[in-house]
Amino acid sequence: MAKSSGLNFNLPSVDDLFSTEEERAEARLEKVINLSPAEISDFPNHPFKVRMDAAMQEMTESVKQYGVLVPALVRPKPEGGYEMVAGHRRKKAADLAGLAEIPCIVRQLTDDEATIIMVDSNLQREQILPSEKAFAYKMKLDAIRRQPGTRTDLTSVPLGQRLGQTSREALADKSPDSNTQIQRYIRLTHLIPEILELVDNSILKDQEMLQIAMRPAVELSYLRKEEQADLFAIMDEMDCTPSHAQAIKMRQMSEAKTGDERLAKDALVSIMKEEKPNQKEQFKIPKEKISRFFAPGTPTQKIEDTIVKALELYRKRQRSLER
């Protein structure tokens, strides 16, 4: 008996044979359905934190009173149930409010499509931590790189270098940050969690923690993990963080090391002890206290020079009296 040739004649399915085109079109339309929050799992490695802050309390009170007004976006999972794409905070507020169901749009999405939508929808939030943007942008760019016909050098160019048109559009698409700033955020993913937490604190402003600005943090991301761990211990002990200039110096010294060599702790301490421009002690005299000694319009520098000379003469006179 001859074997089947395996030809595909594109025969219609049973459902197609016994349904109209209108019914089939209706089945393809997205609909809003009510789902139990227990049926919806979080997006894998979701970079945006659901914080129990004042905004969440306000959202919970609103949900208690009015319900969830904007449907969440979910996608079906192959093994059953659904995966949240956009709406993690709404789901949490519904849980806290004791709602049994929330409205959801169910959409068939690939992993990369879901990632891009998840990132873009969360970037519209009012307060986003640097660590959230860092991992979100990295996830989005990895997804974009896998799209057919997209350049694969989106994250490999040096900071500040002009990108090709296609890359610029891919990087800036629905993003509130410039391409260069996005690249800086992505560099933060190379920081150890302890230092990345200090970058987040530049937004959260927890008085019990140190905080570090974006630019020095980017430079520190080029240090080896072991060097970062050493630096974090030093920052904790000295109760201060490096300036941008100090961070650049640490990076340069680290990159000069080869093989298994690493930046010594003593070198890190020495750099941290260098005086920062913004840490120089400033002594100010209220203008109204000294204005009567100078003609109107006297330049500030001349006033400072005159005061210094007067103090020098006073010190000389005091020394001569002591002899």
Tab-separated table of C-alpha atoms in Angstrom:
chain	number	residue	atom	x	y	z
A	1	MET	CA	0.000	0.000	0.000
A	2	ALA	CA	1.384	3.410	-0.996
A	3	LYS	CA	2.285	5.795	1.801
A	4	SER	CA	0.502	9.128	2.115
A	5	SER	CA	2.298	11.917	0.256
A	6	GLY	CA	1.585	14.318	3.146
A	7	LEU	CA	0.067	16.920	0.806
A	8	ASN	CA	-1.810	19.755	2.503
A	9	PHE	CA	-4.957	20.690	0.609
A	10	ASN	CA	-5.861	23.434	3.166
A	11	LEU	CA	-9.178	21.765	3.906
A	12	PRO	CA	-11.472	23.792	6.188
A	13	SER	CA	-11.944	22.688	9.759
A	14	VAL	CA	-15.184	21.262	11.062
A	15	ASP	CA	-15.879	24.574	12.818
A	16	ASP	CA	-15.395	26.461	9.557
A	17	LEU	CA	-17.737	24.109	7.693
A	18	PHE	CA	-20.594	24.653	10.127
A	19	SER	CA	-20.148	28.377	10.929
A	20	THR	CA	-20.667	31.549	8.951
A	21	GLU	CA	-17.951	34.095	8.139
A	22	GLU	CA	-19.712	36.538	10.453
A	23	GLU	CA	-19.505	34.069	13.336
A	24	ARG	CA	-15.835	33.393	12.627
A	25	ALA	CA	-15.065	37.145	12.515
A	26	GLU	CA	-16.933	37.600	15.790
A	27	ALA	CA	-14.817	34.874	17.397
A	28	ARG	CA	-11.638	36.699	16.384
A	29	LEU	CA	-12.696	39.995	17.994
A	30	GLU	CA	-11.174	40.950	21.346
A	31	LYS	CA	-13.684	41.027	24.149
A	32	VAL	CA	-13.627	42.223	27.722
A	33	ILE	CA	-14.290	39.338	30.097
A	34	ASN	CA	-14.259	39.100	33.876
A	35	LEU	CA	-11.522	36.936	35.375
A	36	SER	CA	-10.620	35.986	38.905
A	37	PRO	CA	-7.260	37.505	39.957
A	38	ALA	CA	-6.264	33.967	41.014
A	39	GLU	CA	-6.434	32.910	37.357
A	40	ILE	CA	-3.861	35.531	36.319
A	41	SER	CA	-0.149	34.989	36.956
A	42	ASP	CA	2.377	37.833	36.921
A	43	PHE	CA	4.492	38.554	33.877
A	44	PRO	CA	7.793	36.582	34.109
A	45	ASN	CA	10.628	38.709	35.555
A	46	HIS	CA	8.317	41.693	35.735
A	47	PRO	CA	10.693	44.665	36.259
A	48	PHE	CA	8.137	47.087	37.701
A	49	LYS	CA	7.546	46.792	41.421
A	50	VAL	CA	4.031	46.902	42.875
A	51	ARG	CA	4.675	49.048	45.941
A	52	MET	CA	2.360	49.394	48.902
A	53	ASP	CA	2.575	53.183	48.908
A	54	ALA	CA	0.079	56.039	49.179
A	55	ALA	CA	-0.769	55.745	45.475
A	56	MET	CA	-1.699	52.079	45.940
A	57	GLN	CA	-3.882	52.950	48.928
A	58	GLU	CA	-5.689	55.570	46.838
A	59	MET	CA	-6.158	53.102	43.982
A	60	THR	CA	-7.516	50.488	46.378
A	61	GLU	CA	-10.073	52.942	47.789
A	62	SER	CA	-11.103	53.897	44.251
A	63	VAL	CA	-11.513	50.241	43.263
A	64	LYS	CA	-13.624	49.582	46.360
A	65	GLN	CA	-15.940	52.423	45.384
A	66	TYR	CA	-16.046	52.204	41.597
A	67	GLY	CA	-14.447	48.877	40.652
A	68	VAL	CA	-11.690	48.475	38.053
A	69	LEU	CA	-12.630	50.977	35.349
A	70	VAL	CA	-9.844	50.230	32.834
A	71	PRO	CA	-9.589	46.554	31.819
A	72	ALA	CA	-6.267	44.790	32.291
A	73	LEU	CA	-4.552	43.140	29.322
A	74	VAL	CA	-3.802	39.419	29.636
A	75	ARG	CA	-2.755	36.623	27.314
A	76	PRO	CA	-3.756	32.957	27.549
A	77	LYS	CA	-1.123	30.477	28.724
A	78	PRO	CA	-0.662	27.177	26.858
A	79	GLU	CA	-1.115	25.185	30.054
A	80	GLY	CA	-4.261	27.072	31.019
A	81	GLY	CA	-4.986	30.250	32.878
A	82	TYR	CA	-3.767	33.702	31.922
A	83	GLU	CA	-0.642	35.840	32.187
A	84	MET	CA	-0.809	39.536	33.064
A	85	VAL	CA	0.640	41.873	30.430
A	86	ALA	CA	-0.614	45.252	31.607
A	87	GLY	CA	-2.499	45.783	34.862
A	88	HIS	CA	-0.414	44.392	37.751
A	89	ARG	CA	-1.278	47.346	40.015
A	90	ARG	CA	-4.986	47.097	39.148
A	91	LYS	CA	-4.903	43.401	39.992
A	92	LYS	CA	-3.234	44.117	43.360
A	93	ALA	CA	-5.739	46.858	44.154
A	94	ALA	CA	-8.594	44.479	43.308
A	95	ASP	CA	-7.083	41.867	45.641
A	96	LEU	CA	-6.809	44.414	48.452
A	97	ALA	CA	-10.353	45.613	47.770
A	98	GLY	CA	-11.667	42.054	47.936
A	99	LEU	CA	-13.016	41.911	44.374
A	100	ALA	CA	-13.728	38.428	43.066
A	101	GLU	CA	-13.225	39.412	39.419
A	102	ILE	CA	-11.614	42.116	37.293
A	103	PRO	CA	-12.325	43.067	33.665
A	104	CYS	CA	-9.661	41.880	31.232
A	105	ILE	CA	-8.919	42.015	27.534
A	106	VAL	CA	-7.632	38.627	26.356
A	107	ARG	CA	-5.166	38.906	23.485
A	108	GLN	CA	-3.021	36.348	21.716
A	109	LEU	CA	0.555	37.661	21.941
A	110	THR	CA	4.017	36.269	21.346
A	111	ASP	CA	6.594	36.585	24.126
A	112	ASP	CA	8.263	39.555	22.413
A	113	GLU	CA	4.977	41.322	21.629
A	114	ALA	CA	3.880	40.908	25.239
A	115	THR	CA	7.227	42.230	26.526
A	116	ILE	CA	7.074	45.383	24.397
A	117	ILE	CA	3.478	46.124	25.424
A	118	MET	CA	4.252	45.439	29.103
A	119	VAL	CA	7.181	47.891	29.091
A	120	ASP	CA	5.424	50.622	27.110
A	121	SER	CA	2.296	50.537	29.270
A	122	ASN	CA	4.265	50.806	32.524
A	123	LEU	CA	6.502	53.645	31.309
A	124	GLN	CA	3.446	55.907	31.521
A	125	ARG	CA	3.422	55.713	35.325
A	126	GLU	CA	4.198	58.892	37.286
A	127	GLN	CA	7.035	57.492	39.413
A	128	ILE	CA	9.370	54.870	38.014
A	129	LEU	CA	12.544	53.789	39.778
A	130	PRO	CA	15.852	53.705	37.863
A	131	SER	CA	16.143	49.944	38.438
A	132	GLU	CA	12.668	49.431	36.959
A	133	LYS	CA	13.543	51.396	33.833
A	134	ALA	CA	16.896	49.641	33.583
A	135	PHE	CA	15.540	46.106	33.375
A	136	ALA	CA	12.418	47.170	31.449
A	137	TYR	CA	14.434	48.852	28.709
A	138	LYS	CA	16.780	45.871	28.528
A	139	MET	CA	13.833	43.488	28.132
A	140	LYS	CA	12.266	45.685	25.455
A	141	LEU	CA	15.467	46.082	23.458
A	142	ASP	CA	16.144	42.355	23.602
A	143	ALA	CA	12.631	41.819	22.216
A	144	ILE	CA	13.145	44.458	19.503
A	145	ARG	CA	16.454	42.901	18.475
A	146	ARG	CA	14.656	39.634	17.779
A	147	GLN	CA	12.221	41.306	15.392
A	148	PRO	CA	12.853	40.477	11.698
A	149	GLY	CA	14.751	43.187	9.832
A	150	THR	CA	15.893	45.042	12.966
A	151	ARG	CA	19.551	45.934	13.457
A	152	THR	CA	21.211	43.894	16.186
A	153	ASP	CA	23.584	46.625	17.452
A	154	LEU	CA	20.986	48.540	19.472
A	155	THR	CA	22.800	48.220	22.790
A	156	SER	CA	26.396	47.893	21.639
A	157	VAL	CA	27.225	51.459	20.594
A	158	PRO	CA	29.163	53.748	22.981
A	159	LEU	CA	27.160	56.194	25.053
A	160	GLY	CA	26.362	59.347	23.145
A	161	GLN	CA	27.271	57.962	19.709
A	162	ARG	CA	24.789	58.789	16.955
A	163	LEU	CA	22.728	55.740	16.029
A	164	GLY	CA	21.224	54.822	12.677
A	165	GLN	CA	17.662	55.956	11.976
A	166	THR	CA	16.134	52.508	12.443
A	167	SER	CA	17.852	52.025	15.778
A	168	ARG	CA	16.814	55.465	17.003
A	169	GLU	CA	13.200	54.795	16.174
A	170	ALA	CA	13.299	51.400	17.881
A	171	LEU	CA	14.915	52.821	21.006
A	172	ALA	CA	12.713	55.893	21.320
A	173	ASP	CA	9.420	54.267	20.327
A	174	LYS	CA	6.878	55.207	23.034
A	175	SER	CA	9.756	55.870	25.454
A	176	PRO	CA	9.994	59.080	27.508
A	177	ASP	CA	13.809	58.973	27.487
A	178	SER	CA	16.368	59.694	24.784
A	179	ASN	CA	18.431	56.914	23.220
A	180	THR	CA	21.508	57.940	25.198
A	181	GLN	CA	19.562	58.001	28.459
A	182	ILE	CA	18.082	54.581	27.678
A	183	GLN	CA	21.606	53.219	27.214
A	184	ARG	CA	22.583	54.681	30.593
A	185	TYR	CA	19.636	52.956	32.219
A	186	ILE	CA	20.599	49.635	30.637
A	187	ARG	CA	24.134	49.984	32.060
A	188	LEU	CA	22.573	50.006	35.543
A	189	THR	CA	21.659	46.329	35.095
A	190	HIS	CA	25.384	45.591	35.570
A	191	LEU	CA	25.344	46.979	39.123
A	192	ILE	CA	25.165	44.702	42.124
A	193	PRO	CA	21.733	44.905	43.848
A	194	GLU	CA	23.103	46.782	46.868
A	195	ILE	CA	24.388	49.696	44.771
A	196	LEU	CA	21.364	49.649	42.458
A	197	GLU	CA	19.202	50.097	45.543
A	198	LEU	CA	21.119	53.316	46.318
A	199	VAL	CA	20.333	54.571	42.805
A	200	ASP	CA	16.644	53.911	43.446
A	201	ASN	CA	16.940	55.882	46.654
A	202	SER	CA	17.811	58.979	44.613
A	203	ILE	CA	14.068	58.883	43.814
A	204	LEU	CA	12.653	57.377	47.025
A	205	LYS	CA	14.700	59.645	49.349
A	206	ASP	CA	14.806	57.272	52.324
A	207	GLN	CA	16.720	59.217	54.987
A	208	GLU	CA	18.062	56.007	56.504
A	209	MET	CA	19.882	55.047	53.297
A	210	LEU	CA	22.600	56.512	51.132
A	211	GLN	CA	21.713	57.584	47.617
A	212	ILE	CA	23.734	57.820	44.443
A	213	ALA	CA	23.015	59.757	41.267
A	214	MET	CA	22.598	58.243	37.818
A	215	ARG	CA	25.833	59.424	36.178
A	216	PRO	CA	28.296	58.118	38.798
A	217	ALA	CA	26.263	54.901	39.031
A	218	VAL	CA	26.713	54.322	35.291
A	219	GLU	CA	30.493	54.628	35.693
A	220	LEU	CA	30.471	52.222	38.647
A	221	SER	CA	28.621	49.651	36.533
A	222	TYR	CA	31.889	49.043	34.651
A	223	LEU	CA	33.639	47.847	37.830
A	224	ARG	CA	33.941	44.107	38.424
A	225	LYS	CA	31.301	42.675	40.736
A	226	GLU	CA	33.926	42.048	43.423
A	227	GLU	CA	35.096	45.652	43.183
A	228	GLN	CA	31.530	46.871	43.479
A	229	ALA	CA	31.050	44.757	46.588
A	230	ASP	CA	34.226	46.218	48.106
A	231	LEU	CA	33.095	49.734	47.227
A	232	PHE	CA	29.658	49.210	48.752
A	233	ALA	CA	31.263	48.123	52.039
A	234	ILE	CA	33.502	51.223	51.954
A	235	MET	CA	30.551	53.525	51.205
A	236	ASP	CA	28.628	51.997	54.085
A	237	GLU	CA	31.564	52.487	56.449
A	238	MET	CA	32.374	56.035	55.319
A	239	ASP	CA	28.672	56.960	55.023
A	240	CYS	CA	29.123	58.640	51.643
A	241	THR	CA	29.012	57.859	47.926
A	242	PRO	CA	31.500	58.768	45.175
A	243	SER	CA	31.072	61.834	42.988
A	244	HIS	CA	30.894	61.536	39.217
A	245	ALA	CA	34.593	62.421	38.909
A	246	GLN	CA	35.552	59.853	41.547
A	247	ALA	CA	33.451	57.174	39.845
A	248	ILE	CA	35.166	57.898	36.509
A	249	LYS	CA	38.557	57.542	38.196
A	250	MET	CA	37.530	54.199	39.721
A	251	ARG	CA	36.364	52.934	36.337
A	252	GLN	CA	39.600	53.999	34.628
A	253	MET	CA	41.732	52.304	37.280
A	254	SER	CA	39.595	49.161	37.130
A	255	GLU	CA	39.749	48.936	33.333
A	256	ALA	CA	43.530	49.240	33.510
A	257	LYS	CA	43.657	45.933	35.391
A	258	THR	CA	44.196	42.749	33.405
A	259	GLY	CA	43.321	39.115	33.964
A	260	ASP	CA	42.287	38.330	37.529
A	261	GLU	CA	43.678	41.603	38.886
A	262	ARG	CA	41.216	43.874	40.574
A	263	LEU	CA	41.157	47.318	42.092
A	264	ALA	CA	42.523	47.194	45.647
A	265	LYS	CA	40.363	48.316	48.548
A	266	ASP	CA	43.033	50.816	49.580
A	267	ALA	CA	42.798	52.458	46.165
A	268	LEU	CA	39.022	52.757	46.502
A	269	VAL	CA	39.363	54.261	49.983
A	270	SER	CA	41.983	56.718	48.737
A	271	ILE	CA	39.681	57.917	45.956
A	272	MET	CA	36.731	58.196	48.322
A	273	LYS	CA	38.787	60.378	50.684
A	274	GLU	CA	39.494	62.908	47.957
A	275	GLU	CA	37.671	66.162	48.571
A	276	LYS	CA	34.546	66.590	46.484
A	277	PRO	CA	33.860	70.094	45.132
A	278	ASN	CA	30.381	70.099	46.629
A	279	GLN	CA	31.751	69.053	50.012
A	280	LYS	CA	34.120	72.025	50.459
A	281	GLU	CA	33.113	74.010	53.491
A	282	GLN	CA	31.518	77.325	52.555
A	283	PHE	CA	31.592	80.396	54.820
A	284	LYS	CA	29.067	83.100	54.014
A	285	ILE	CA	28.522	86.556	55.482
A	286	PRO	CA	25.145	88.252	55.025
A	287	LYS	CA	25.550	91.126	52.573
A	288	GLU	CA	23.720	93.602	54.782
A	289	LYS	CA	26.417	93.195	57.449
A	290	ILE	CA	29.272	94.309	55.190
A	291	SER	CA	27.619	96.489	52.537
A	292	ARG	CA	28.272	99.699	54.541
A	293	PHE	CA	32.019	99.159	54.177
A	294	PHE	CA	31.944	99.140	50.355
A	295	ALA	CA	30.727	101.494	47.668
A	296	PRO	CA	27.537	100.437	45.851
A	297	GLY	CA	28.269	98.196	42.881
A	298	THR	CA	31.589	96.859	44.212
A	299	PRO	CA	32.258	93.461	42.524
A	300	THR	CA	31.870	90.425	44.766
A	301	GLN	CA	35.402	89.222	44.054
A	302	LYS	CA	36.839	92.587	45.136
A	303	ILE	CA	34.814	92.435	48.356
A	304	GLU	CA	36.182	88.941	49.094
A	305	ASP	CA	39.775	90.002	48.359
A	306	THR	CA	39.448	93.077	50.593
A	307	ILE	CA	38.070	91.033	53.487
A	308	VAL	CA	40.879	88.453	53.172
A	309	LYS	CA	43.526	91.220	53.180
A	310	ALA	CA	41.897	92.864	56.187
A	311	LEU	CA	41.937	89.556	58.070
A	312	GLU	CA	45.606	89.029	57.204
A	313	LEU	CA	46.479	92.479	58.562
A	314	TYR	CA	44.424	91.771	61.696
A	315	ARG	CA	46.262	88.477	62.263
A	316	LYS	CA	49.660	90.160	61.869
A	317	ARG	CA	48.690	92.861	64.368
A	318	GLN	CA	47.462	90.275	66.872
A	319	ARG	CA	50.719	88.337	66.587
A	320	SER	CA	52.774	91.489	67.145
A	321	LEU	CA	50.788	92.288	70.280
A	322	GLU	CA	51.391	88.800	71.650
A	323	ARG	CA	55.186	89.167	71.470
